[in-house]
Short mmCIF file of C-alpha atoms in Angstrom, two decimals:
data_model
loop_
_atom_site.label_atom_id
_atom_site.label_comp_id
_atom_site.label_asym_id
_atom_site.label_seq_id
_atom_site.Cartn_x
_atom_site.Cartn_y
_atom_site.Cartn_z
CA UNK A 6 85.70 -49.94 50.96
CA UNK A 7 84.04 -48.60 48.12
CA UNK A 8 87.11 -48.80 46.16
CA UNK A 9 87.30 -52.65 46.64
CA UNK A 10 83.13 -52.60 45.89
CA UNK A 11 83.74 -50.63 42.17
CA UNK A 12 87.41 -53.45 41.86
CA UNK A 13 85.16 -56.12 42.45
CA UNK A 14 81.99 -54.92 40.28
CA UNK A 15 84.80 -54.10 37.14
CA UNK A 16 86.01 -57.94 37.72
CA UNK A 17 82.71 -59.27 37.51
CA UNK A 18 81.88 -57.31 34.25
CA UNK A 19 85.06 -58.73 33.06
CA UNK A 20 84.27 -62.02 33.33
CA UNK A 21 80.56 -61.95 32.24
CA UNK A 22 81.51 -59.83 28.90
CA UNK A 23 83.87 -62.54 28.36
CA UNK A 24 81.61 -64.83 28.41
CA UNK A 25 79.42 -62.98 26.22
CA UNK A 26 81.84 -62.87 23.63
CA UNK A 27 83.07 -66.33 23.72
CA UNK A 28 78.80 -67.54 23.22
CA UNK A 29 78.65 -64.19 20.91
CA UNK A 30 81.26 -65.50 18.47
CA UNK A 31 80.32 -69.27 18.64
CA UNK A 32 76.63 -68.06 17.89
CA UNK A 33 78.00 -66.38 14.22
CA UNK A 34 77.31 -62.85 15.28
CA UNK A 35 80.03 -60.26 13.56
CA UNK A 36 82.07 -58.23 16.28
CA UNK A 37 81.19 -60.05 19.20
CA UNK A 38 84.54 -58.76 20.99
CA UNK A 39 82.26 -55.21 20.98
CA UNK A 40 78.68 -56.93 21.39
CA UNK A 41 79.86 -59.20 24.52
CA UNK A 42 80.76 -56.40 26.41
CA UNK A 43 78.20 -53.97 25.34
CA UNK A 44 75.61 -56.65 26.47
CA UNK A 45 77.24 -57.24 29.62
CA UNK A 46 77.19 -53.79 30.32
CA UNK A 47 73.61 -53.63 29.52
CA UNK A 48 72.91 -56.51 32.05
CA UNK A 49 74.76 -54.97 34.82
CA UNK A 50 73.20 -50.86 33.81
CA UNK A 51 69.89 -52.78 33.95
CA UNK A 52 70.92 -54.53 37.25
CA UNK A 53 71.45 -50.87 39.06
CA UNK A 54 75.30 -51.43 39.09
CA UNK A 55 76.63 -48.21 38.36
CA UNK A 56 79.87 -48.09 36.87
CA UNK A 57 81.32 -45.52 34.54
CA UNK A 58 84.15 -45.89 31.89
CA UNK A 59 86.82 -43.02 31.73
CA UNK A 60 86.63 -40.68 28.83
CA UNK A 61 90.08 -41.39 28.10
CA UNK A 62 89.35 -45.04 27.90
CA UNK A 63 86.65 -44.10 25.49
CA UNK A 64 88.90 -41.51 23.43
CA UNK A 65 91.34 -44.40 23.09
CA UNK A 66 89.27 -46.99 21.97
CA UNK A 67 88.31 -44.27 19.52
CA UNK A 68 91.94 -43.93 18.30
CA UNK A 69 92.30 -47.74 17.80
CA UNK A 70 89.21 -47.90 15.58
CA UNK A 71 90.69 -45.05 13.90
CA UNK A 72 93.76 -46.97 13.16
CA UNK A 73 91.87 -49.95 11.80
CA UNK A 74 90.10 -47.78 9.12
CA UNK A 75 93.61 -46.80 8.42
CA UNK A 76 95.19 -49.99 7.93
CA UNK A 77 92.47 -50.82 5.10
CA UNK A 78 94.24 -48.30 3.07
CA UNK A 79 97.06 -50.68 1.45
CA UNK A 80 99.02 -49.59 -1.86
CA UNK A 81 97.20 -52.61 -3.91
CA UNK A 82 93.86 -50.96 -2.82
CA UNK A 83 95.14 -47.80 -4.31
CA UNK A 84 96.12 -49.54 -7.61
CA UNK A 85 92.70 -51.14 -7.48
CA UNK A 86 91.15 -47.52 -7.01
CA UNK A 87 93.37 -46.00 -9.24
CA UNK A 88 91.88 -48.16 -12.09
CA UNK A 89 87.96 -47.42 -12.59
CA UNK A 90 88.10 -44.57 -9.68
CA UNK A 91 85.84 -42.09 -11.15
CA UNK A 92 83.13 -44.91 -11.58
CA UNK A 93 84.09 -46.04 -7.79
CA UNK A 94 83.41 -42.13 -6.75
CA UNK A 95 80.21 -42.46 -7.97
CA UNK A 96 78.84 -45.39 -6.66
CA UNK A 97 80.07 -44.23 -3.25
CA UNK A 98 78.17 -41.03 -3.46
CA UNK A 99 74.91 -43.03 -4.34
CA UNK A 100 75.71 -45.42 -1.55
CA UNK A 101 75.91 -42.54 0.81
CA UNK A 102 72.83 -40.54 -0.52
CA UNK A 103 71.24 -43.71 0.29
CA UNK A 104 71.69 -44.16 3.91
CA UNK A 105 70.68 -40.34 3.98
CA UNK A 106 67.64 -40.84 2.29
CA UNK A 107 66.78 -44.09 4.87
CA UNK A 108 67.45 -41.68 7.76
CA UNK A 109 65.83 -38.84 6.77
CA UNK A 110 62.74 -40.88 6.04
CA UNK A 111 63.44 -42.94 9.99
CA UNK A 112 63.46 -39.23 11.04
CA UNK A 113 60.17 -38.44 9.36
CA UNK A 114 58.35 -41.41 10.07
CA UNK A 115 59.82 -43.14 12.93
CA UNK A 116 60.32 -43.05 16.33
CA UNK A 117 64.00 -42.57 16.95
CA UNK A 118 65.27 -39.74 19.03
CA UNK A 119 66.63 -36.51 17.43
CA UNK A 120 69.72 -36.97 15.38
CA UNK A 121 70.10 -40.78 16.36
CA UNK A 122 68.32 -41.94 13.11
CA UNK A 123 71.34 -40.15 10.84
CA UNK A 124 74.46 -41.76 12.45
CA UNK A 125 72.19 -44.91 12.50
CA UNK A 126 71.26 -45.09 8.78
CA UNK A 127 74.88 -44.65 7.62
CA UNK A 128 76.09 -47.25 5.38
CA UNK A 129 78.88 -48.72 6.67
CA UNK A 130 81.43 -48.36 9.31
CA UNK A 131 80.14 -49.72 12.26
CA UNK A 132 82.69 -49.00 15.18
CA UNK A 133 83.44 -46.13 13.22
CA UNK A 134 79.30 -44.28 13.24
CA UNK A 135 79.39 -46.18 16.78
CA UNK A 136 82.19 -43.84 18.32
CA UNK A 137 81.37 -40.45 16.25
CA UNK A 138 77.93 -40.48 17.37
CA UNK A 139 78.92 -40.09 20.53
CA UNK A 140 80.51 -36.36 19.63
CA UNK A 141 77.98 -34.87 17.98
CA UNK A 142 74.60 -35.35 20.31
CA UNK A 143 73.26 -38.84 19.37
CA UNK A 144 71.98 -41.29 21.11
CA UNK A 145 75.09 -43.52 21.51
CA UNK A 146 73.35 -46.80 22.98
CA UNK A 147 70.19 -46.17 19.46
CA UNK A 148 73.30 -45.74 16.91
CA UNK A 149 75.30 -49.13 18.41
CA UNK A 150 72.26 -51.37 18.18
CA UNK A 151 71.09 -50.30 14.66
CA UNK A 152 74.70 -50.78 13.32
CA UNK A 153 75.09 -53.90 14.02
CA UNK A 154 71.63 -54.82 13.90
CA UNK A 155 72.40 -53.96 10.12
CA UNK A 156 75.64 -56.03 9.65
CA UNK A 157 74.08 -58.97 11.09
CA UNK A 158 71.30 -59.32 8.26
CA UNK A 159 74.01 -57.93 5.43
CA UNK A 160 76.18 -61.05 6.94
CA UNK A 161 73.43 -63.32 6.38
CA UNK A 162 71.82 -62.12 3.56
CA UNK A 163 75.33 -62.68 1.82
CA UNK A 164 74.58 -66.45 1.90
CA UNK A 165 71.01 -66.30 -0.03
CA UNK A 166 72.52 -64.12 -2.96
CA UNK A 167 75.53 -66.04 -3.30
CA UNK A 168 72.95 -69.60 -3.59
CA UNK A 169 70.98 -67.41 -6.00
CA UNK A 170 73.96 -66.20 -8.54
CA UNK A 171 76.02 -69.15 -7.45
CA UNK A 172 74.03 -72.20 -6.53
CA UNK A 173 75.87 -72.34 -3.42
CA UNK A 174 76.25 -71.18 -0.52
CA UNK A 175 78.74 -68.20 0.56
CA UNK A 176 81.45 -68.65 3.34
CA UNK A 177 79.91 -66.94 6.19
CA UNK A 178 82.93 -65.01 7.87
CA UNK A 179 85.18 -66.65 10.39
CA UNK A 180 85.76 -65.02 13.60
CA UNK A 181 89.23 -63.93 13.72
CA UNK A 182 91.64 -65.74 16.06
CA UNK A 183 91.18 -65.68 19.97
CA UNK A 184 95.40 -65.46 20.00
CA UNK A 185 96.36 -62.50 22.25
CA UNK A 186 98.62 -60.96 19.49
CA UNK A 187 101.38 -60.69 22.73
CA UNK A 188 104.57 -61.33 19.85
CA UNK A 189 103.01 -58.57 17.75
CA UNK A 190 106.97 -56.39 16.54
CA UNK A 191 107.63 -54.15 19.03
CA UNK A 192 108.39 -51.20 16.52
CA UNK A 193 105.77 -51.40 14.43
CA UNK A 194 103.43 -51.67 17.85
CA UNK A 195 105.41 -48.46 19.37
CA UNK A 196 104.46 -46.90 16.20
CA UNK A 197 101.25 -47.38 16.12
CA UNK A 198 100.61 -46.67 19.62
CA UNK A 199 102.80 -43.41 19.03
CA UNK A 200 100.41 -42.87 16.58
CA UNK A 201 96.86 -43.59 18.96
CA UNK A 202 98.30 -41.40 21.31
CA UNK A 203 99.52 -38.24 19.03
CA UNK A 204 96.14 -38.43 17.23
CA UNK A 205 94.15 -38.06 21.11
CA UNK A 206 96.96 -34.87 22.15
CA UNK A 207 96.12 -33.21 18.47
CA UNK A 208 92.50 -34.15 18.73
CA UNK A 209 92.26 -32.72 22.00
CA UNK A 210 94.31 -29.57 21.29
CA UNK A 211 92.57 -28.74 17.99
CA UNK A 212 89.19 -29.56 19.64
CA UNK A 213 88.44 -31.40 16.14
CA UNK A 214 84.55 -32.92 16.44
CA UNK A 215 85.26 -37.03 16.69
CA UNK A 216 88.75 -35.95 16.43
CA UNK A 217 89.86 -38.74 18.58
CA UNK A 218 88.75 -41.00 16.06
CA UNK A 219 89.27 -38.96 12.41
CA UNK A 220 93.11 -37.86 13.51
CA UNK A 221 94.30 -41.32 14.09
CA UNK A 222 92.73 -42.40 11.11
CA UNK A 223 93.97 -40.21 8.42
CA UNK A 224 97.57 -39.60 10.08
CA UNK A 225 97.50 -43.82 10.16
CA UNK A 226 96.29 -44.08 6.61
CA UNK A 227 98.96 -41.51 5.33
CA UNK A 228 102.06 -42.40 7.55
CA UNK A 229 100.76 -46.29 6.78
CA UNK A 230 100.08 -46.50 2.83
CA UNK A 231 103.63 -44.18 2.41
CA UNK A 232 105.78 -46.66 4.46
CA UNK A 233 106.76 -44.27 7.10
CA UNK A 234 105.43 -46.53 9.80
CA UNK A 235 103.91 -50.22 10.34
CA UNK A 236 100.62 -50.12 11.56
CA UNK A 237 99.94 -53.50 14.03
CA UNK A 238 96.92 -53.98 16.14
CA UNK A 239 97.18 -57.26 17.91
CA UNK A 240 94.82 -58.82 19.20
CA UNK A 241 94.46 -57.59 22.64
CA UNK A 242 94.79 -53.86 21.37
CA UNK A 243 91.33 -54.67 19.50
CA UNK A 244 89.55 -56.19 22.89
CA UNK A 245 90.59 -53.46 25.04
CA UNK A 246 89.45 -51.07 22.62
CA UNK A 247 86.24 -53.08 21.43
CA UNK A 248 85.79 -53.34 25.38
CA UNK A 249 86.07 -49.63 26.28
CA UNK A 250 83.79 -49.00 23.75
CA UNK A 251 81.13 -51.64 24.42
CA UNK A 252 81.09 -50.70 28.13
CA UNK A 253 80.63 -47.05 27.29
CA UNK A 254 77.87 -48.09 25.48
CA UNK A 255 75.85 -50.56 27.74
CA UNK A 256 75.90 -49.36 30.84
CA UNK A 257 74.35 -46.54 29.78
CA UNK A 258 71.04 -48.32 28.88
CA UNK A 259 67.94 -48.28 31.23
CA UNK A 260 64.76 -50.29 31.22
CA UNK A 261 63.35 -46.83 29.61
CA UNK A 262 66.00 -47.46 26.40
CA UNK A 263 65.61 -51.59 25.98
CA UNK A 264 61.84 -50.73 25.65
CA UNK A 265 62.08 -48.24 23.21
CA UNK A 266 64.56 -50.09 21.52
CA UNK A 267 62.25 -53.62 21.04
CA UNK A 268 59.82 -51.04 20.20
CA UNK A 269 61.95 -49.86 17.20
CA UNK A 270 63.06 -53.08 16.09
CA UNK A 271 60.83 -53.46 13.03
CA UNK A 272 61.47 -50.17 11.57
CA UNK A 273 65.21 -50.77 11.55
CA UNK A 274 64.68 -54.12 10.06
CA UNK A 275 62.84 -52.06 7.31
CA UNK A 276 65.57 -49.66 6.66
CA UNK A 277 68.40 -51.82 6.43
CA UNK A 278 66.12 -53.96 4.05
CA UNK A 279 65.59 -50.63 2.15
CA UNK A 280 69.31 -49.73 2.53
CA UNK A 281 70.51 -53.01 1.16
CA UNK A 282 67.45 -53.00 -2.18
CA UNK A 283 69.22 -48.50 -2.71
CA UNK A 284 72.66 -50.69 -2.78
CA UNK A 285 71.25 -53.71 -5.09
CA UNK A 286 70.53 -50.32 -7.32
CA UNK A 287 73.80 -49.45 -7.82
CA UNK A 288 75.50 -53.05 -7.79
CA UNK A 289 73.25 -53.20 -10.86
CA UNK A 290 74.67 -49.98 -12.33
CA UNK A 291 78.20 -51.72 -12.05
CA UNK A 292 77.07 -54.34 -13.81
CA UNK A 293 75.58 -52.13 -16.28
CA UNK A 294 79.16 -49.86 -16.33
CA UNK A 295 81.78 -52.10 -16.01
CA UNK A 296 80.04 -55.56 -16.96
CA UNK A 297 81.36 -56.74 -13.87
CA UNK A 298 79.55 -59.89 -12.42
CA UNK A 299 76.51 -59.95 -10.64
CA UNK A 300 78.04 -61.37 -7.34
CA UNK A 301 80.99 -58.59 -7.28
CA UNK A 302 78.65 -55.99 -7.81
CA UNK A 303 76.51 -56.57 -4.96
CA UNK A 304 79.37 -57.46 -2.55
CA UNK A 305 80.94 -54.18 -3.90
CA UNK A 306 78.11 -51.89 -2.80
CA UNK A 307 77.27 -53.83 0.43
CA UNK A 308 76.17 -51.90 3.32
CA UNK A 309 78.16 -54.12 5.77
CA UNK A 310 81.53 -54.49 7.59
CA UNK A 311 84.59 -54.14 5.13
CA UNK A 312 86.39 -57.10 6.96
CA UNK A 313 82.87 -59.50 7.17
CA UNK A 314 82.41 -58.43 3.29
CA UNK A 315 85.95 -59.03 2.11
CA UNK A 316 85.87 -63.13 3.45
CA UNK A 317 82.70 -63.71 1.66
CA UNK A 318 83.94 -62.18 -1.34
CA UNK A 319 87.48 -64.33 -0.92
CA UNK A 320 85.55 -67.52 -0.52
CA UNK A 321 82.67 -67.07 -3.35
CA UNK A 322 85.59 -66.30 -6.18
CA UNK A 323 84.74 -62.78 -7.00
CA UNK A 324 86.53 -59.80 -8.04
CA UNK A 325 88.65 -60.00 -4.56
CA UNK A 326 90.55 -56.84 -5.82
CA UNK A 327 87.24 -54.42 -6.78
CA UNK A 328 85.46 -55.20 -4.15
CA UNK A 329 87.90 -54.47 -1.44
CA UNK A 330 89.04 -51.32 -3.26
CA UNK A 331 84.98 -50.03 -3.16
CA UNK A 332 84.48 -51.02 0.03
CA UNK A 333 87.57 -49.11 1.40
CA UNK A 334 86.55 -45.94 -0.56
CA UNK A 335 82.80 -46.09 0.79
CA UNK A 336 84.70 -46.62 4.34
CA UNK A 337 86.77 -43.83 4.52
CA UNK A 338 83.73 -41.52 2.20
CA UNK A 339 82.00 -42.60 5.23
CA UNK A 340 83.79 -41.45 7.78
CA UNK A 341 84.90 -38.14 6.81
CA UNK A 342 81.32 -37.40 5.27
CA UNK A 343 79.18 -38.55 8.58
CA UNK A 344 78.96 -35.40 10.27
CA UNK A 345 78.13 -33.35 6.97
CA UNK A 346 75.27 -35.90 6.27
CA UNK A 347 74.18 -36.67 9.22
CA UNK A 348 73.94 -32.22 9.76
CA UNK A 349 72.12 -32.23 6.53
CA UNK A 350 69.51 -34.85 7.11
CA UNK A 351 69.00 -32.79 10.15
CA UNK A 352 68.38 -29.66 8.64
CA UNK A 353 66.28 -31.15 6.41
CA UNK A 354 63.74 -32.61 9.05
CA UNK A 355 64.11 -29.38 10.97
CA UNK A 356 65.80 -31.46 13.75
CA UNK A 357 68.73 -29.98 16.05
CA UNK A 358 71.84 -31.81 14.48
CA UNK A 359 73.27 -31.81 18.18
CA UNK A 360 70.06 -32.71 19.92
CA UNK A 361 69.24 -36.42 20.62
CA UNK A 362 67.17 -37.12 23.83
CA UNK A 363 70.58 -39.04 24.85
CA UNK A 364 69.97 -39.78 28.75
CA UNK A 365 72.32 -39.53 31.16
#
């Protein structure tokens, strides 16, 4: 009987983080396959349904995400990088000293549990911060929310600056298409799933921190940009994966967390503005370096998704090429740096780099 009572509570979530999604999406929010869910769970957590998602399931989702930070590795981003790379390298480092700077001054001055602020702060890599948190003591459900509170206003802001260096108005990203992806090629598929499921056995094995998520990616980016395999994630590999991962997420909250986290709301809103003005810095510097145009520059160095980023820069007639080529560098700089920063901002504030005040 209670097996039927958890089948029927799992179909239910289902069908309301649909729905979610579907309002999500038309609303204009970015990743609303991740935010349905993650709301839904929070409606249900908040509800007293108690339902947990496997840590498998999570680990997986963790692998796919992995894989998409892999696939943004192509060999025309490499010629790109190859071209004005030391420059590149520099303005990543800045970018990434400034989200460390934001959250060690959330850390000093705000209210944010433990660690939470320095996984929060970083600039860029959404899914990516969302799912390492998780491994190294933060709050999980804090990290999520100022993420993509942070892409949101990046999104939007994207429309202002292109009417200001323009006179017109940015494309605001499409949502990508609700087809299932079920004719995806079956080899490249088996390879990539060969790949998802080698990176969680060697992840596991090694006992790598976020290793679910970092193996994937840099086996995937290697075995992808070289030829040996075709990376494919269809559509319904994403919504599993952005499900897993949203689930995790919500149905963890409590009334104690949604409190603290409309509580917090204004002092995120100030450090992604902050974030985004340390980033104007160095879109400046670009223009300053390289002479490149105003527009590129800031795109370039923008603290927002790599895929949202790369349609606005496609429909404002930018330097398509140098912006996707910084973007993927500060994505993958990211990523590997995360733990290192986010241990450093730590250490700084004299704060336990495992420690969080994550509830149960």
């Amino acid at each position: 009987m209670s097996s039927i009572r958890n089948t029927g509570k799992w179909v239910m979530l289902v069908l309301v983080s649909a729905l979610m999604s579907i309002l999500l999406r038309w609303a204009g929010f970015p990743a609303a396959e991740l935010l349905g869910p993650m709301v839904a769970g929070m409606f249900f957590a908040l509800r007293g349904v108690v339902l947990n998602v496997p840590r498998l399931a999570f680990g997986g989702a963790q692998a796919v995400v992995g894989c998409m930070v892999a696939l943004t590795l192509t060999p025309s981003t490499l010629a790109s990088l190859g071209e004005d790379w030391l420059i590149m390298l520099a303005v990543v480092c800045m970018t990434i000293a400034a989200g460390g700077l934001v959250g060690l001054l959330l850390m000093r001055f705000g209210s944010l549990p433990g660690n939470t602020a320095a996984w929060g702060s970083s600039p860029g890599g959404a899914a990516a911060m969302t799912a390492m948190a998780e491994s190294f003591g933060a709050d999980v459900r804090m990290v999520a929310f100022m993420q993509y509170l942070r892409m949101f206003v990046v999104v939007l802001t994207a429309s202002g600056v292109s009417r200001i260096l323009l006179g017109h108005t940015a494309d605001i990203p499409a949502q990508p298409s609700w087809s299932p992806g079920f004719d995806a090629p079956l080899v490249p598929l088996a390879q990539t799933l060969a790949v998802i499921m080698g990176g969680l056995f060697l992840s596991g094995r090694l006992r790598i921190p976020a290793g679910a998520l970092l193996v994937p990616m840099l086996a995937g980016a290697v075995l992808n940009s070289t030829g040996l395999v075709t990376l494919v994630l269809p559509h319904w590999l994403l919504w599993v994966a952005y499900a897993s991962l949203g689930w995790y997420i919500g149905l963890r909250f409590d009334r104690e967390t949604v409190l603290h986290v409309l509580h917090a709301i204004p002092q995120m809103l100030l450090a992604t503005f902050l974030l985004i003005a340390l980033c104007c810095a160095s879109a400046w510097l670009l223009t300053v370096w390289l002479g490149l145009d105003a527009l590129s520059a800031y795109l370039a160095t923008s603290p927002g998704g790599l895929d949202s980023v790369a349609i606005i820069a496609m429909g404002s007639g930018c330097d398509v090429a140098f912006v996707l080529a910084l973007q993927t560098l500060r994505l993958f700089a990211v990523v590997v740096t995360g733990p290192f920063v986010a241990r450093l901002i730590c250490r700084i504030s004299g704060v336990s780099a495992r420690g969080s005040g994550v509830r149960p």
